[in-house]
């Protein structure tokens, strides 16, 4: 399939002028390729990075692997080395850019800790209201230092809170465990 022509179709030229036609042996236009890559990228997010990278490598698709979308450096060598040494990575974002698939990855452990820290306030609110219906104030969270991970995906959290009973009495510094769904 012809994907490009120079000069453009409909242009009048002399007999001696050369015409260049670019052919794609797979018969796909640049737009079709971009659409296919976009569909493929949609399937990459939240998947095991080693599997995704191996699939892209097998199909000889170009791109970069970074730890942040704003990172100027391609970390492919470092990340591939980490995977080879047993570090588990997850794809957190994937972008199609001019025929390239750029992956953003994070270690599974770090990614899960970040997710846990985002869930903590809502979980504390629910646990506190259930255990103490007469008064409970969710503490302010500046970090996730109370999170205890038993492995890369399972964690628990406990914190200290002031609890007010139905008569207005306050118990200060009560330790509350938060059940993880």
Tab-separated table of C-alpha atoms in Angstrom:
chain	number	residue	atom	x	y	z
A	1	UNK	CA	0.000	0.000	0.000
A	2	UNK	CA	1.287	3.473	-0.847
A	3	UNK	CA	1.651	5.543	2.307
A	4	UNK	CA	3.405	8.630	0.928
A	5	UNK	CA	4.036	10.310	-2.419
A	6	UNK	CA	6.253	13.176	-3.543
A	7	UNK	CA	5.234	15.379	-5.237
A	8	UNK	CA	1.663	15.166	-3.983
A	9	UNK	CA	-1.024	13.555	-6.108
A	10	UNK	CA	-2.546	15.919	-8.679
A	11	UNK	CA	0.643	17.986	-9.032
A	12	UNK	CA	1.603	18.599	-12.685
A	13	UNK	CA	5.206	17.613	-13.428
A	14	UNK	CA	7.356	17.229	-16.535
A	15	UNK	CA	8.272	13.824	-17.932
A	16	UNK	CA	11.798	14.089	-16.554
A	17	UNK	CA	10.698	14.842	-12.967
A	18	UNK	CA	11.081	11.933	-10.581
A	19	UNK	CA	8.170	10.771	-8.456
A	20	UNK	CA	8.773	9.038	-5.151
A	21	UNK	CA	6.163	6.661	-3.767
A	22	UNK	CA	6.667	5.139	-0.316
A	23	UNK	CA	5.211	1.676	0.089
A	24	UNK	CA	4.441	-0.167	3.305
A	25	UNK	CA	4.757	-3.932	2.820
A	26	UNK	CA	2.172	-4.504	5.566
A	27	UNK	CA	-0.282	-2.270	3.735
A	28	UNK	CA	-0.978	0.061	6.673
A	29	UNK	CA	-1.008	3.830	6.763
A	30	UNK	CA	0.732	5.753	9.535
A	31	UNK	CA	-2.666	6.523	11.058
A	32	UNK	CA	-3.633	2.831	11.058
A	33	UNK	CA	-0.353	1.936	12.748
A	34	UNK	CA	-0.888	4.632	15.393
A	35	UNK	CA	-4.404	3.291	16.064
A	36	UNK	CA	-3.074	-0.245	16.467
A	37	UNK	CA	-0.346	0.972	18.812
A	38	UNK	CA	-2.917	2.951	20.824
A	39	UNK	CA	-5.035	-0.182	21.282
A	40	UNK	CA	-1.970	-2.121	22.339
A	41	UNK	CA	-0.981	0.596	24.809
A	42	UNK	CA	-4.429	0.467	26.417
A	43	UNK	CA	-3.744	-3.173	27.290
A	44	UNK	CA	-0.374	-2.391	28.916
A	45	UNK	CA	-1.400	-0.306	31.925
A	46	UNK	CA	-1.351	-2.075	35.299
A	47	UNK	CA	0.272	-5.157	33.745
A	48	UNK	CA	3.514	-6.890	34.654
A	49	UNK	CA	6.243	-4.783	33.029
A	50	UNK	CA	8.482	-7.763	32.218
A	51	UNK	CA	5.700	-9.374	30.178
A	52	UNK	CA	4.805	-6.121	28.404
A	53	UNK	CA	8.442	-5.323	27.591
A	54	UNK	CA	9.077	-8.849	26.305
A	55	UNK	CA	6.039	-8.563	23.999
A	56	UNK	CA	7.122	-5.185	22.646
A	57	UNK	CA	10.673	-6.467	22.147
A	58	UNK	CA	9.384	-9.570	20.322
A	59	UNK	CA	7.424	-7.334	17.943
A	60	UNK	CA	10.479	-5.055	17.559
A	61	UNK	CA	8.481	-1.987	18.587
A	62	UNK	CA	10.609	1.037	19.464
A	63	UNK	CA	10.120	3.113	22.585
A	64	UNK	CA	11.497	4.142	25.953
A	65	UNK	CA	11.076	2.814	29.473
A	66	UNK	CA	11.068	5.394	32.250
A	67	UNK	CA	10.242	5.604	35.928
A	68	UNK	CA	8.395	8.900	35.447
A	69	UNK	CA	6.740	10.426	32.395
A	70	UNK	CA	8.739	13.628	33.079
A	71	UNK	CA	12.041	11.752	33.308
A	72	UNK	CA	14.289	12.880	30.435
A	73	UNK	CA	16.396	9.700	30.479
A	74	UNK	CA	15.465	6.305	29.066
A	75	UNK	CA	15.887	3.860	31.966
A	76	UNK	CA	15.462	0.720	29.806
A	77	UNK	CA	18.873	-0.775	30.651
A	78	UNK	CA	18.467	-0.215	34.396
A	79	UNK	CA	14.912	-1.564	34.472
A	80	UNK	CA	15.745	-4.593	32.324
A	81	UNK	CA	18.653	-5.293	34.682
A	82	UNK	CA	16.339	-5.038	37.695
A	83	UNK	CA	13.848	-7.403	36.074
A	84	UNK	CA	16.668	-9.870	35.374
A	85	UNK	CA	17.630	-9.712	39.072
A	86	UNK	CA	14.054	-10.421	40.174
A	87	UNK	CA	12.628	-6.962	40.813
A	88	UNK	CA	8.929	-6.910	39.935
A	89	UNK	CA	7.797	-3.875	37.933
A	90	UNK	CA	4.334	-2.762	36.852
A	91	UNK	CA	3.406	-0.504	33.918
A	92	UNK	CA	1.779	2.624	35.377
A	93	UNK	CA	1.377	4.458	32.064
A	94	UNK	CA	1.980	3.875	28.374
A	95	UNK	CA	1.970	6.496	25.633
A	96	UNK	CA	2.075	6.270	21.851
A	97	UNK	CA	4.258	9.010	20.420
A	98	UNK	CA	5.103	9.141	16.724
A	99	UNK	CA	5.192	5.376	16.215
A	100	UNK	CA	6.894	4.650	19.540
A	101	UNK	CA	5.475	3.147	22.706
A	102	UNK	CA	6.852	4.863	25.762
A	103	UNK	CA	6.320	2.972	29.031
A	104	UNK	CA	6.333	4.412	32.530
A	105	UNK	CA	7.022	1.708	35.117
A	106	UNK	CA	7.314	1.461	38.882
A	107	UNK	CA	8.317	-1.329	41.209
A	108	UNK	CA	5.312	-3.337	42.367
A	109	UNK	CA	6.247	-2.718	46.012
A	110	UNK	CA	6.436	1.079	45.605
A	111	UNK	CA	3.283	1.197	43.472
A	112	UNK	CA	1.301	-0.763	46.072
A	113	UNK	CA	2.594	1.445	48.892
A	114	UNK	CA	1.458	4.518	46.972
A	115	UNK	CA	-1.996	2.990	46.433
A	116	UNK	CA	-2.199	2.073	50.120
A	117	UNK	CA	-1.356	5.609	51.226
A	118	UNK	CA	-4.119	6.961	48.964
A	119	UNK	CA	-6.665	4.546	50.483
A	120	UNK	CA	-5.770	5.114	54.139
A	121	UNK	CA	-7.889	8.222	54.916
A	122	UNK	CA	-11.132	6.710	53.562
A	123	UNK	CA	-10.473	3.395	55.290
A	124	UNK	CA	-9.742	5.135	58.603
A	125	UNK	CA	-12.949	7.133	58.307
A	126	UNK	CA	-15.016	3.972	57.730
A	127	UNK	CA	-13.292	2.015	60.541
A	128	UNK	CA	-13.596	4.888	62.995
A	129	UNK	CA	-17.297	5.517	62.303
A	130	UNK	CA	-18.094	1.827	62.646
A	131	UNK	CA	-16.192	1.378	65.896
A	132	UNK	CA	-17.070	4.752	67.444
A	133	UNK	CA	-20.425	6.083	66.181
A	134	UNK	CA	-20.583	8.877	68.802
A	135	UNK	CA	-17.482	10.660	67.745
A	136	UNK	CA	-14.436	10.108	65.674
A	137	UNK	CA	-12.102	12.442	63.831
A	138	UNK	CA	-9.865	11.156	61.051
A	139	UNK	CA	-6.252	12.096	61.699
A	140	UNK	CA	-4.301	14.147	59.189
A	141	UNK	CA	-1.941	12.012	57.150
A	142	UNK	CA	1.418	13.385	56.150
A	143	UNK	CA	2.979	10.040	55.274
A	144	UNK	CA	2.263	6.334	55.326
A	145	UNK	CA	4.636	5.454	58.156
A	146	UNK	CA	1.930	3.437	59.936
A	147	UNK	CA	1.544	1.088	56.977
A	148	UNK	CA	2.989	-2.386	57.552
A	149	UNK	CA	3.477	-4.581	54.483
A	150	UNK	CA	3.581	-8.338	54.916
A	151	UNK	CA	4.568	-8.664	51.232
A	152	UNK	CA	4.288	-6.594	48.042
A	153	UNK	CA	0.482	-6.615	48.022
A	154	UNK	CA	-0.791	-7.250	51.579
A	155	UNK	CA	-0.679	-4.536	54.187
A	156	UNK	CA	-2.251	-3.279	57.394
A	157	UNK	CA	-2.444	0.108	59.053
A	158	UNK	CA	-3.014	1.299	62.575
A	159	UNK	CA	-2.966	4.770	64.057
A	160	UNK	CA	-3.648	6.714	67.235
A	161	UNK	CA	-6.794	8.816	67.525
A	162	UNK	CA	-8.794	10.716	70.108
A	163	UNK	CA	-12.235	9.179	70.599
A	164	UNK	CA	-15.267	10.915	72.085
A	165	UNK	CA	-18.072	8.842	73.618
A	166	UNK	CA	-21.805	9.644	73.739
A	167	UNK	CA	-21.345	11.678	76.940
A	168	UNK	CA	-18.529	13.840	75.575
A	169	UNK	CA	-15.690	12.078	77.369
A	170	UNK	CA	-12.530	11.918	75.310
A	171	UNK	CA	-10.053	9.041	75.266
A	172	UNK	CA	-6.775	10.294	73.864
A	173	UNK	CA	-4.202	8.268	71.934
A	174	UNK	CA	-6.329	5.180	71.282
A	175	UNK	CA	-4.638	2.735	68.916
A	176	UNK	CA	-6.992	1.740	66.081
A	177	UNK	CA	-6.295	-0.988	63.542
A	178	UNK	CA	-7.751	-0.432	60.092
A	179	UNK	CA	-9.065	-3.539	58.327
A	180	UNK	CA	-7.886	-3.804	54.760
A	181	UNK	CA	-10.493	-4.968	52.230
